[in-house]
mmCIF file of C-alpha atoms in Angstrom:
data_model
loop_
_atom_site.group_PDB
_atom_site.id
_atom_site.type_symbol
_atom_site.label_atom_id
_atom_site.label_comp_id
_atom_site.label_asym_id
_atom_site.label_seq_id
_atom_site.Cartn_x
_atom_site.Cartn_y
_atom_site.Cartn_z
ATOM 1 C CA UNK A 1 58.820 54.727 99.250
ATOM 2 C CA UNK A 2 60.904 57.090 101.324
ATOM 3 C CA UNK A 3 64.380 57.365 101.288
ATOM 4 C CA UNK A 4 67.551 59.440 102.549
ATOM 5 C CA UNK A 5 67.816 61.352 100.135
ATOM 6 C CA UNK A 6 63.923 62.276 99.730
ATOM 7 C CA UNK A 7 64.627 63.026 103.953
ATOM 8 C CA UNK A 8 67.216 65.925 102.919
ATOM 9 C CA UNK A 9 70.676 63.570 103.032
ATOM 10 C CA UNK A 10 72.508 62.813 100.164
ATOM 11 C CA UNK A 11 74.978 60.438 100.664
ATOM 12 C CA UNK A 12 76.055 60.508 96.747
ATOM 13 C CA UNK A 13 77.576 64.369 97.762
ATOM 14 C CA UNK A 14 79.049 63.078 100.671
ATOM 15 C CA UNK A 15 81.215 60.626 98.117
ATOM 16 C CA UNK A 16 81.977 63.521 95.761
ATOM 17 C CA UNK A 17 83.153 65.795 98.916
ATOM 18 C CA UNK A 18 85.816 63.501 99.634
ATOM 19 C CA UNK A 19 86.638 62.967 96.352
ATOM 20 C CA UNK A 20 87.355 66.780 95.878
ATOM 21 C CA UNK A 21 89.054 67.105 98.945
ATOM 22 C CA UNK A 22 91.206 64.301 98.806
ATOM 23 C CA UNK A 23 93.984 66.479 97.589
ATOM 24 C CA UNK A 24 94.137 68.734 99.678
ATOM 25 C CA UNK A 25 93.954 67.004 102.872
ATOM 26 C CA UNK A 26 97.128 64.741 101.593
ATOM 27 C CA UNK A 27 99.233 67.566 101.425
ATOM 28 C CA UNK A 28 99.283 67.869 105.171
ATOM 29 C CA UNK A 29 100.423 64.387 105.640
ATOM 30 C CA UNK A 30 103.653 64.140 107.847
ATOM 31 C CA UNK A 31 105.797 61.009 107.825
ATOM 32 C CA UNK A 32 104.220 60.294 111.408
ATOM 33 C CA UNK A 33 100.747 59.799 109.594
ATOM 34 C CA UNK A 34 99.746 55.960 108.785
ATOM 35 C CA UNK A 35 96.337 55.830 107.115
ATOM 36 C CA UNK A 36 94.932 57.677 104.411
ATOM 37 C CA UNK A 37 91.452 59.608 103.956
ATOM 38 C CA UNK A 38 88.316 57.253 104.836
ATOM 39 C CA UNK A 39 89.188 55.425 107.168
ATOM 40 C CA UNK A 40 86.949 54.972 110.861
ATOM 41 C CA UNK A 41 89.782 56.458 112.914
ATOM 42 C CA UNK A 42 93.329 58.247 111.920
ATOM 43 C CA UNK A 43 96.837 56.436 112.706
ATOM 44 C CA UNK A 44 99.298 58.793 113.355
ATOM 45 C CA UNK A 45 102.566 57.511 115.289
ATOM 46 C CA UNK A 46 104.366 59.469 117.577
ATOM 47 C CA UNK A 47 108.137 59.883 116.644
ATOM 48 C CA UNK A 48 109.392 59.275 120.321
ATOM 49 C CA UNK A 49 113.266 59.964 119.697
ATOM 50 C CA UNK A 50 112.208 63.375 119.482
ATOM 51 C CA UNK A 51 111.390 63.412 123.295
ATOM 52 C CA UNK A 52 112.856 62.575 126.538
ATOM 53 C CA UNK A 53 109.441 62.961 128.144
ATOM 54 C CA UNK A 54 106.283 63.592 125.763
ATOM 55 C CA UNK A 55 103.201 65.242 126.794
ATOM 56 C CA UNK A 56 100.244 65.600 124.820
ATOM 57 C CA UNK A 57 98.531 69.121 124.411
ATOM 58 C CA UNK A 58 94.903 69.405 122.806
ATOM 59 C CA UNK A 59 92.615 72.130 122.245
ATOM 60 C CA UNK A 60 89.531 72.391 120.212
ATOM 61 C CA UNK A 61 87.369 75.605 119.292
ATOM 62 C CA UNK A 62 85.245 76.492 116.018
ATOM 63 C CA UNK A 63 85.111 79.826 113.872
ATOM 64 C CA UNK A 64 81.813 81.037 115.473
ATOM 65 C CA UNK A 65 79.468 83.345 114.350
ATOM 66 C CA UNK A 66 81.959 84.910 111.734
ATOM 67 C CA UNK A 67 80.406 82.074 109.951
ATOM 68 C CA UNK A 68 76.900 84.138 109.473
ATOM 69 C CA UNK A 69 79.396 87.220 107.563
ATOM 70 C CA UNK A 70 81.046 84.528 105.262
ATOM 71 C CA UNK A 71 77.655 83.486 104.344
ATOM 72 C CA UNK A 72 76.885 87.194 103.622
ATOM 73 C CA UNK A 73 79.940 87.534 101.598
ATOM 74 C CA UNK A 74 79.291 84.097 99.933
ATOM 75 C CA UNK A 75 83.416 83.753 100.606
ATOM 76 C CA UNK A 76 84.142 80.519 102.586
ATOM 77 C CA UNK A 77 87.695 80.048 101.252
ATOM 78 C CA UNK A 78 89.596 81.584 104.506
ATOM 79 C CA UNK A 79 86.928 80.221 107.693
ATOM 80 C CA UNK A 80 89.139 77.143 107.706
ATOM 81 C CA UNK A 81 92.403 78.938 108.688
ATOM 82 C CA UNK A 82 90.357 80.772 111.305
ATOM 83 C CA UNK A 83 89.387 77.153 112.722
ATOM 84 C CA UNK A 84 92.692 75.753 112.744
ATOM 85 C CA UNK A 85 94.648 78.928 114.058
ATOM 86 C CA UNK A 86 92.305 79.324 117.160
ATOM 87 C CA UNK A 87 93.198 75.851 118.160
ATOM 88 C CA UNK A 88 97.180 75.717 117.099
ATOM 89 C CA UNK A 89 97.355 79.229 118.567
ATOM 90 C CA UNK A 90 96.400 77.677 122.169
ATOM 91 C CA UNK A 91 98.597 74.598 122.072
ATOM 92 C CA UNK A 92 100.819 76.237 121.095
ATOM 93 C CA UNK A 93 100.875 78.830 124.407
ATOM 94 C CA UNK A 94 102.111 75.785 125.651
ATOM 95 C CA UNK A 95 105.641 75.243 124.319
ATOM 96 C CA UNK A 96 104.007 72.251 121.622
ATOM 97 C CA UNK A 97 104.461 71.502 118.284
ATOM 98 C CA UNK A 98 101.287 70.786 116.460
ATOM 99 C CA UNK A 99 100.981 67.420 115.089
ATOM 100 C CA UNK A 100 97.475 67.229 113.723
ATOM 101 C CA UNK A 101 94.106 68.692 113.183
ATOM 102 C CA UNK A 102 90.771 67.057 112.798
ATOM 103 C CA UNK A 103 87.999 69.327 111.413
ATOM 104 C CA UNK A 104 83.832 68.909 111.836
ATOM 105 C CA UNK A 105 81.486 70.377 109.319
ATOM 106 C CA UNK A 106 77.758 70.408 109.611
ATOM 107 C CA UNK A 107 75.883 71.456 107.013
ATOM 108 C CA UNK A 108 72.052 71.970 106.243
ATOM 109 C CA UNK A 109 72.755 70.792 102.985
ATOM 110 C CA UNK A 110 76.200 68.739 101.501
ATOM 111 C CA UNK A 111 77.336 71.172 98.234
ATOM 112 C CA UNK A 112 80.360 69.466 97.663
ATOM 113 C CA UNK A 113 82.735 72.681 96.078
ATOM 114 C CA UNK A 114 81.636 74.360 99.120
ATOM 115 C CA UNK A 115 83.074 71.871 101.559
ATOM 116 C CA UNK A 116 86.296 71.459 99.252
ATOM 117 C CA UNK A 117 86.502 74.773 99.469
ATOM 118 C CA UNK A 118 86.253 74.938 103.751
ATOM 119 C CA UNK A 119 88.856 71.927 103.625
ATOM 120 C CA UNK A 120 91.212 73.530 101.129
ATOM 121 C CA UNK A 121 91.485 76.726 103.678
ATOM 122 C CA UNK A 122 92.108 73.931 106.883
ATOM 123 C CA UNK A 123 94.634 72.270 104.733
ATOM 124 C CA UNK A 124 96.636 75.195 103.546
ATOM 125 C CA UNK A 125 96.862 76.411 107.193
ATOM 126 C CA UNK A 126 97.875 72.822 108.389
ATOM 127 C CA UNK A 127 100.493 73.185 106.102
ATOM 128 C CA UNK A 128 101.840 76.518 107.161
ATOM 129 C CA UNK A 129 101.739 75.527 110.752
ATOM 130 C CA UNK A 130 103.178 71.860 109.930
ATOM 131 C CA UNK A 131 100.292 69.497 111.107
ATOM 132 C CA UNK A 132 98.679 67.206 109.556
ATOM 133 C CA UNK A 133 94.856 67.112 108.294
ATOM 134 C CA UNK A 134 93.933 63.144 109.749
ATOM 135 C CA UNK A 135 90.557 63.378 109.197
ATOM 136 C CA UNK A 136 87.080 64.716 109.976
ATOM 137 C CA UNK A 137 83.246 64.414 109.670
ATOM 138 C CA UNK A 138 80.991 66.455 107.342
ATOM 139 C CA UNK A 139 77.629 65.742 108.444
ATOM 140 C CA UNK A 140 74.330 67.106 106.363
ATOM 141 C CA UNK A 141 71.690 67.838 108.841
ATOM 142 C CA UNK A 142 68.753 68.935 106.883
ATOM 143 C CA UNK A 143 66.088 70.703 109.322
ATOM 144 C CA UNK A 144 69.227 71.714 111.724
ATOM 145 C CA UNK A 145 70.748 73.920 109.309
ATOM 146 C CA UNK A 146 69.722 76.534 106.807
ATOM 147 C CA UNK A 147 70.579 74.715 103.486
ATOM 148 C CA UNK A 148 73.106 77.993 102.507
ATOM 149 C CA UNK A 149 74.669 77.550 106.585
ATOM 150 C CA UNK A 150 76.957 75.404 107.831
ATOM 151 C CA UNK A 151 78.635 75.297 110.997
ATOM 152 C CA UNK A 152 82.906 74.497 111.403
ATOM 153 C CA UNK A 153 84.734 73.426 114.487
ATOM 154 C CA UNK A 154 87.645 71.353 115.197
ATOM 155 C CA UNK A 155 90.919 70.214 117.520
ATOM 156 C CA UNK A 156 94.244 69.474 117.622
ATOM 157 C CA UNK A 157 96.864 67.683 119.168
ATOM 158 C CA UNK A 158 100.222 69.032 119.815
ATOM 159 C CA UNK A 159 103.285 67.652 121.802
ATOM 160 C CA UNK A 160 106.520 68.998 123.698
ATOM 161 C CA UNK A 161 108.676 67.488 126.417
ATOM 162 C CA UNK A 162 107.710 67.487 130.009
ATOM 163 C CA UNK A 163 110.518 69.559 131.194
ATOM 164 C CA UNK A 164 109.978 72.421 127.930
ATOM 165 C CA UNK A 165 106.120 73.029 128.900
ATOM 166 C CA UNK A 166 105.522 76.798 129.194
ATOM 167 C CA UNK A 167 103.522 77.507 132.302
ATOM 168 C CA UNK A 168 104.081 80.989 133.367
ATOM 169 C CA UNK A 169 105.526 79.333 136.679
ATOM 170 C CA UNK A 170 108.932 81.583 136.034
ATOM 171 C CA UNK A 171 107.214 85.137 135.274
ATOM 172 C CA UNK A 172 108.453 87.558 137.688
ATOM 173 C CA UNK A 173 107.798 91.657 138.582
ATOM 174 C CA UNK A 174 109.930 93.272 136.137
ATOM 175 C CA UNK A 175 109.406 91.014 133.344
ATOM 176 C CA UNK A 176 108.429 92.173 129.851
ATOM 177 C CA UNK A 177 105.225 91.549 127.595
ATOM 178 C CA UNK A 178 106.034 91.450 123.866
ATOM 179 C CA UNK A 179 103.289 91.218 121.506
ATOM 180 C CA UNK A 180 102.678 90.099 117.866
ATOM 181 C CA UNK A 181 100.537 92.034 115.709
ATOM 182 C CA UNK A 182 97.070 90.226 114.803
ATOM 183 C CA UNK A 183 96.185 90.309 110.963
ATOM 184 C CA UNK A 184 92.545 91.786 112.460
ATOM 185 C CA UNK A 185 89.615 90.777 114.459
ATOM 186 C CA UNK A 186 90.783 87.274 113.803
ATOM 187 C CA UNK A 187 87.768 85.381 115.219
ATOM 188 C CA UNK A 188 86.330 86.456 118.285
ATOM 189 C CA UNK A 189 84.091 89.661 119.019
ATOM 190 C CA UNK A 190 81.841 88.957 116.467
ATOM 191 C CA UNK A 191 78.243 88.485 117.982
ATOM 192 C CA UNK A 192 79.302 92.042 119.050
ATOM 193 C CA UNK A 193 80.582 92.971 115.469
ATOM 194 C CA UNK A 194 77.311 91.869 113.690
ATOM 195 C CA UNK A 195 75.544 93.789 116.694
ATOM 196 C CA UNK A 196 77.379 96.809 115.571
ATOM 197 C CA UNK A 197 77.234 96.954 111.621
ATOM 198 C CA UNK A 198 74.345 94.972 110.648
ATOM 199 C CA UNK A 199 71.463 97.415 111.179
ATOM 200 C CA UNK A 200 73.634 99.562 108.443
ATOM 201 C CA UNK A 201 71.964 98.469 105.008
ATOM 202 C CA UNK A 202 74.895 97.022 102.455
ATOM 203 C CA UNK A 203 77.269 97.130 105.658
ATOM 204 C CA UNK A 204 79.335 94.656 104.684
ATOM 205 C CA UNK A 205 79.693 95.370 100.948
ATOM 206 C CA UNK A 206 80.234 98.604 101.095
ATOM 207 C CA UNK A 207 83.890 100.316 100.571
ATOM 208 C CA UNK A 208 84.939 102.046 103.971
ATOM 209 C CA UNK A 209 87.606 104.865 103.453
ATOM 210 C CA UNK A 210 89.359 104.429 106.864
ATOM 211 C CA UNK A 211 90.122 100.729 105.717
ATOM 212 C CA UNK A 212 90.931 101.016 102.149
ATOM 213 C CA UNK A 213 88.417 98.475 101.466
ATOM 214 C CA UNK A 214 85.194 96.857 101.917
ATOM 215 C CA UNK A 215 84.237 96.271 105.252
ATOM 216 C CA UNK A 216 83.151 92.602 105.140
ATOM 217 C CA UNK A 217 86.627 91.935 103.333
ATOM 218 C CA UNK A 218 88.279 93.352 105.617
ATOM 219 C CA UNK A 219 86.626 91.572 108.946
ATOM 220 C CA UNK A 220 86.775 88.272 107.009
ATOM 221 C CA UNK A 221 90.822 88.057 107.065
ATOM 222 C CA UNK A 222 91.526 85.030 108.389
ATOM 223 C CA UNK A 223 93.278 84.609 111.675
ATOM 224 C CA UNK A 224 97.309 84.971 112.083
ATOM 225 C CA UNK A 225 99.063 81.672 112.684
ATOM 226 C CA UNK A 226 101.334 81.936 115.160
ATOM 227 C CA UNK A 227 102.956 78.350 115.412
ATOM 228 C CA UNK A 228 106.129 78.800 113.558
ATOM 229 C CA UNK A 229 107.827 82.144 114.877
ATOM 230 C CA UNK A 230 106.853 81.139 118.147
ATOM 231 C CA UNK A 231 108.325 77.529 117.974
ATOM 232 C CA UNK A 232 111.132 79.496 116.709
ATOM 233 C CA UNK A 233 111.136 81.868 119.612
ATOM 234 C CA UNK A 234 111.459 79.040 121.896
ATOM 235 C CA UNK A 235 113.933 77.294 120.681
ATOM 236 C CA UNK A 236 116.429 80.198 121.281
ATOM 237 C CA UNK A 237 115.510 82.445 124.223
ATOM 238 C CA UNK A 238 113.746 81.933 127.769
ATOM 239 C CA UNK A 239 109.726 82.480 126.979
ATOM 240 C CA UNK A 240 108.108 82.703 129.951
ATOM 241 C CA UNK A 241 104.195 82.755 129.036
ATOM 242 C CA UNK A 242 102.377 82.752 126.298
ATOM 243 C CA UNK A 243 98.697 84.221 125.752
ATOM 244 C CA UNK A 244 96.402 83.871 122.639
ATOM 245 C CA UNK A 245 94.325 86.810 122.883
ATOM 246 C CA UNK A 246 91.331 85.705 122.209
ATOM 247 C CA UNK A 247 87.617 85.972 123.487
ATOM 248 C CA UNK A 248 87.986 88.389 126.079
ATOM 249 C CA UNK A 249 90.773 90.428 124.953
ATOM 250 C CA UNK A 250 93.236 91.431 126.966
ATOM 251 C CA UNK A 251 91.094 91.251 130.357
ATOM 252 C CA UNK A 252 90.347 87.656 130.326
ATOM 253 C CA UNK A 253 93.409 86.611 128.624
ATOM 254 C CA UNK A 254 96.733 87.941 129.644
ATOM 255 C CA UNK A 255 96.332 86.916 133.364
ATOM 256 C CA UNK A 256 95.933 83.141 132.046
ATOM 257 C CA UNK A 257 100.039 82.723 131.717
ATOM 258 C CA UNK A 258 100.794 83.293 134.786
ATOM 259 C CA UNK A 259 100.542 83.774 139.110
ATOM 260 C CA UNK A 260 97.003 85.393 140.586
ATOM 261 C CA UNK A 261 99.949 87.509 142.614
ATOM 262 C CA UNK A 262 101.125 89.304 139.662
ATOM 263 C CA UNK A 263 99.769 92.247 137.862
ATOM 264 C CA UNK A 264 99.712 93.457 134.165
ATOM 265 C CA UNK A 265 100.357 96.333 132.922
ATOM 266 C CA UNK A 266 99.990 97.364 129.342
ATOM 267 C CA UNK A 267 100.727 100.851 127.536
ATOM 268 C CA UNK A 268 98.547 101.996 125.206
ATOM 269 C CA UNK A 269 100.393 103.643 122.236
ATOM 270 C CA UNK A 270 102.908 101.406 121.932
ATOM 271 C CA UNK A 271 101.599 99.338 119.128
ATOM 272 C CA UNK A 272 99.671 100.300 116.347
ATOM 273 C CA UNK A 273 95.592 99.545 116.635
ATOM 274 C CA UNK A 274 94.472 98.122 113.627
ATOM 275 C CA UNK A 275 91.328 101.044 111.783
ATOM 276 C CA UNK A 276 88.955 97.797 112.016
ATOM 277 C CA UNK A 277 89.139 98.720 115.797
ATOM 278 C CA UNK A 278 89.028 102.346 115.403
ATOM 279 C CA UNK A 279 85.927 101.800 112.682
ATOM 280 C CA UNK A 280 84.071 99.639 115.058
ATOM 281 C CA UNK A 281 84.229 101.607 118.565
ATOM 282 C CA UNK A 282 83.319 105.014 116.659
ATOM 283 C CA UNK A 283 79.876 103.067 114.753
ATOM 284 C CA UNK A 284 79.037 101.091 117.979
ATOM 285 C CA UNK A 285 79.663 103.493 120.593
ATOM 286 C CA UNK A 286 81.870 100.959 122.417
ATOM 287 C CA UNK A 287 83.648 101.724 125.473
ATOM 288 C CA UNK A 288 87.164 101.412 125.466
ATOM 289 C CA UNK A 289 87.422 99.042 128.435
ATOM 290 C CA UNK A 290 84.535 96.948 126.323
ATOM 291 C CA UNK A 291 86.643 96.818 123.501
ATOM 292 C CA UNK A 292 89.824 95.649 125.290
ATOM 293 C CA UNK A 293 87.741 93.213 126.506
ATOM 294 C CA UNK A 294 86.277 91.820 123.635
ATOM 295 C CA UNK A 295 88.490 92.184 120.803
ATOM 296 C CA UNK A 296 92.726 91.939 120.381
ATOM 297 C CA UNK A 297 92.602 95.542 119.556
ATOM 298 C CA UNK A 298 96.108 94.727 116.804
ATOM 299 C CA UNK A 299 97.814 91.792 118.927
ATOM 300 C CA UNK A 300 96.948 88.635 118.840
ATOM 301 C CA UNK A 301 99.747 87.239 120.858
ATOM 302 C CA UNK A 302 101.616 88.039 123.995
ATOM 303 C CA UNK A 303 104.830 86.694 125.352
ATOM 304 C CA UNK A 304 106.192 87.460 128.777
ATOM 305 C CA UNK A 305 110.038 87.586 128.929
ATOM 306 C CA UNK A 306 113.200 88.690 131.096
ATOM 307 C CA UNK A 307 113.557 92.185 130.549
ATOM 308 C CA UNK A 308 117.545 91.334 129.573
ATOM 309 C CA UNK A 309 116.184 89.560 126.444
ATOM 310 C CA UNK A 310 113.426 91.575 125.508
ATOM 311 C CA UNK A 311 115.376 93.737 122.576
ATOM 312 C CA UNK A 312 116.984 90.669 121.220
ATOM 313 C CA UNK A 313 113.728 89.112 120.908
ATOM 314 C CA UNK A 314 112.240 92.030 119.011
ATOM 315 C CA UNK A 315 116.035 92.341 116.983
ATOM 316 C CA UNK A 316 115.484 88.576 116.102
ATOM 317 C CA UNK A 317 112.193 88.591 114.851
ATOM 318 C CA UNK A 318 112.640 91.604 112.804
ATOM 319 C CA UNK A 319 114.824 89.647 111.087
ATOM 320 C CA UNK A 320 112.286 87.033 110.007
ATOM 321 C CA UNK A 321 110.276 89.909 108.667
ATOM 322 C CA UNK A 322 107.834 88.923 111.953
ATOM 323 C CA UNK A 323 107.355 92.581 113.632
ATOM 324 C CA UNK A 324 106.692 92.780 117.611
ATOM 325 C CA UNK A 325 105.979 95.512 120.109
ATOM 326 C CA UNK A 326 107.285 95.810 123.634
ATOM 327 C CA UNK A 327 103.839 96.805 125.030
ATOM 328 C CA UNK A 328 104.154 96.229 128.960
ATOM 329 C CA UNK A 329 105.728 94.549 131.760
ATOM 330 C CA UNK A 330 104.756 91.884 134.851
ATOM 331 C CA UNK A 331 104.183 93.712 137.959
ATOM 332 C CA UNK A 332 103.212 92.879 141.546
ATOM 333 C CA UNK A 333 99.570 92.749 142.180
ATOM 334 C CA UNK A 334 96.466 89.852 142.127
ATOM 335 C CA UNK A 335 95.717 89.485 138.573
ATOM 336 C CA UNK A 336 94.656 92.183 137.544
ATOM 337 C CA UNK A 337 95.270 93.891 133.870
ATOM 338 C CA UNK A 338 95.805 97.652 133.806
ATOM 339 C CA UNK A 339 96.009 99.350 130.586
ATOM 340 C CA UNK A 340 97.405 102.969 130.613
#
């Protein structure tokens, strides 16, 4: 007699990820948050004296194929801060405060440490960004999935007042592009990455001089959060536009806060690029335009402000211990990025 468990599901693991991740995901919890873990849809009440006018800001996106070098590395600890951050790191281009996450794991087959493990890293960067984890779906598709694979996506929801959104509707000629340093490739590029280093026997294990470290360590550190020195940010001087640079790098990215009448223009040399980048042009034989286009190349984030405030705003993250780069200014032009 055939059952679900005989087909490759095993609904017993399914109980005993919950059970392990239970913790974790309660730790998140804001006072906004009404239901607990297992439930068929998450209650979360919006606090409405906090805004004159709310809007709601979502964005969803997964880790990618990073996935197949944590699988490599058999490290699956950090993946879930990569998930969150490349959704909180869009809404938050916006001007909104995260208010929570839901996360999607499918798996060829449910080892229940292992998803603890994926939930613990989504939790601890809920925390550090202030959401809260409401829920998810881990679903074992056996057939789908190499047993060993898994894949991770998820979204959030963020809010901010109608008349705080951040548009790019105010960035001028003249204005100033700030940029915060990335913590490395974060999680984009990597199709390319595994293109590069993966016809190199022991790539990934092996200890590379120019970073100090193994490779594969080194290309697995998770993605910066942003949320909180931006937030921050806002709430004291004018920010203009925001852009997560993401897929696409600079190219795709930086003309995405503001006018198709205004041009870019970003010095090279005026912010350290992170040896990853150095390590991976030099093995690949990447162009430079290619790389700027694929990969943040040591900034993951880009603000455009008034020239007048641009010191301050470097002054007053400095002392947060956040550092920041004056890397280029907003000039007339149709969209273009030029990077000189």
């Amino acid at each position: 007699m055939a059952n679900y468990k005989d087909a490759g599901v095993d609904v017993e693991a399914g109980y005993e990820s919950v059970r392990l991740m239970r913790d974790h995901v309660k730790k998140t919890y804001r006072p906004e948050v009404l239901t607990d873990i297992g439930g068929f849809g998450s209650l979360f009440q919006l606090d409405l004296s906090k805004y004159k006018e709310p809007v709601l800001v979502s964005g969803t996106d997964g880790v990618g194929t990073k996935l197949k070098l944590a699988f490599v590395m058999n490290k699956v600890d950090t993946v879930g801060q990569d998930c969150v951050a490349m959704c909180v790191n869009d809404v938050v281009c916006s001007g909104a405060e995260p208010l929570f996450f839901l996360d999607y794991i499918a798996v060829g087959k449910n080892e229940p440490q292992v998803i603890a493990d994926i939930v613990k890293g989504v939790a601890n960067a809920c925390v550090e960004t202030g959401c809260s984890l409401v829920g998810g779906e881990t679903a074992e598709m056996p057939g789908f999935y190499k047993i060993d694979e898994f894949d991770l996506a998820g979204f959030a929801v963020a809010c901010v007042d109608k008349s705080k959104i951040i548009n790019g509707s105010t960035i001028k000629a003249g204005d100033v592009l700030i940029g915060l340093p990335s913590s490395g490739v974060h999680s984009n590029g990597f199709s390319l990455v595994r293109k590069v280093f993966e016809p190199i026997e022991d790539t990934y294990t092996k200890y590379e001089e120019e970073l100090g470290a193994p490779l594969g360590e080194v290309l697995l550190t998770p993605t910066k959060l942003y949320v909180k020195p931006v937030l921050d940010l806002i709430e004291k001087f004018n920010i203009k536009g925001i852009s997560h640079i993401t897929g696409g790098g600079f190219y795709e990215n930086i003309p995405r806060m503001g006018s198709k009448d205004l041009g870019w223009k970003i010095n090279k040399g005026t912010w350290p690029i992170l040896p990853i980048f150095d390590l991976i042009k030099k093995v690949g034989d990447v162009e430079e335009k290619g790389m700027f286009n694929t990969f943040n190349m040591g900034i993951g984030m880009i603000m455009a402000v008034d020239a007048k405030d641009a010191d301050a705003i470097v002054e007053y993250l400095a002392s947060k211990g956040e550092k920041s780069y004056i890397i280029g200014e907003v000039t007339e032009g149709n969209g273009e990025v030029t990077i000189c």
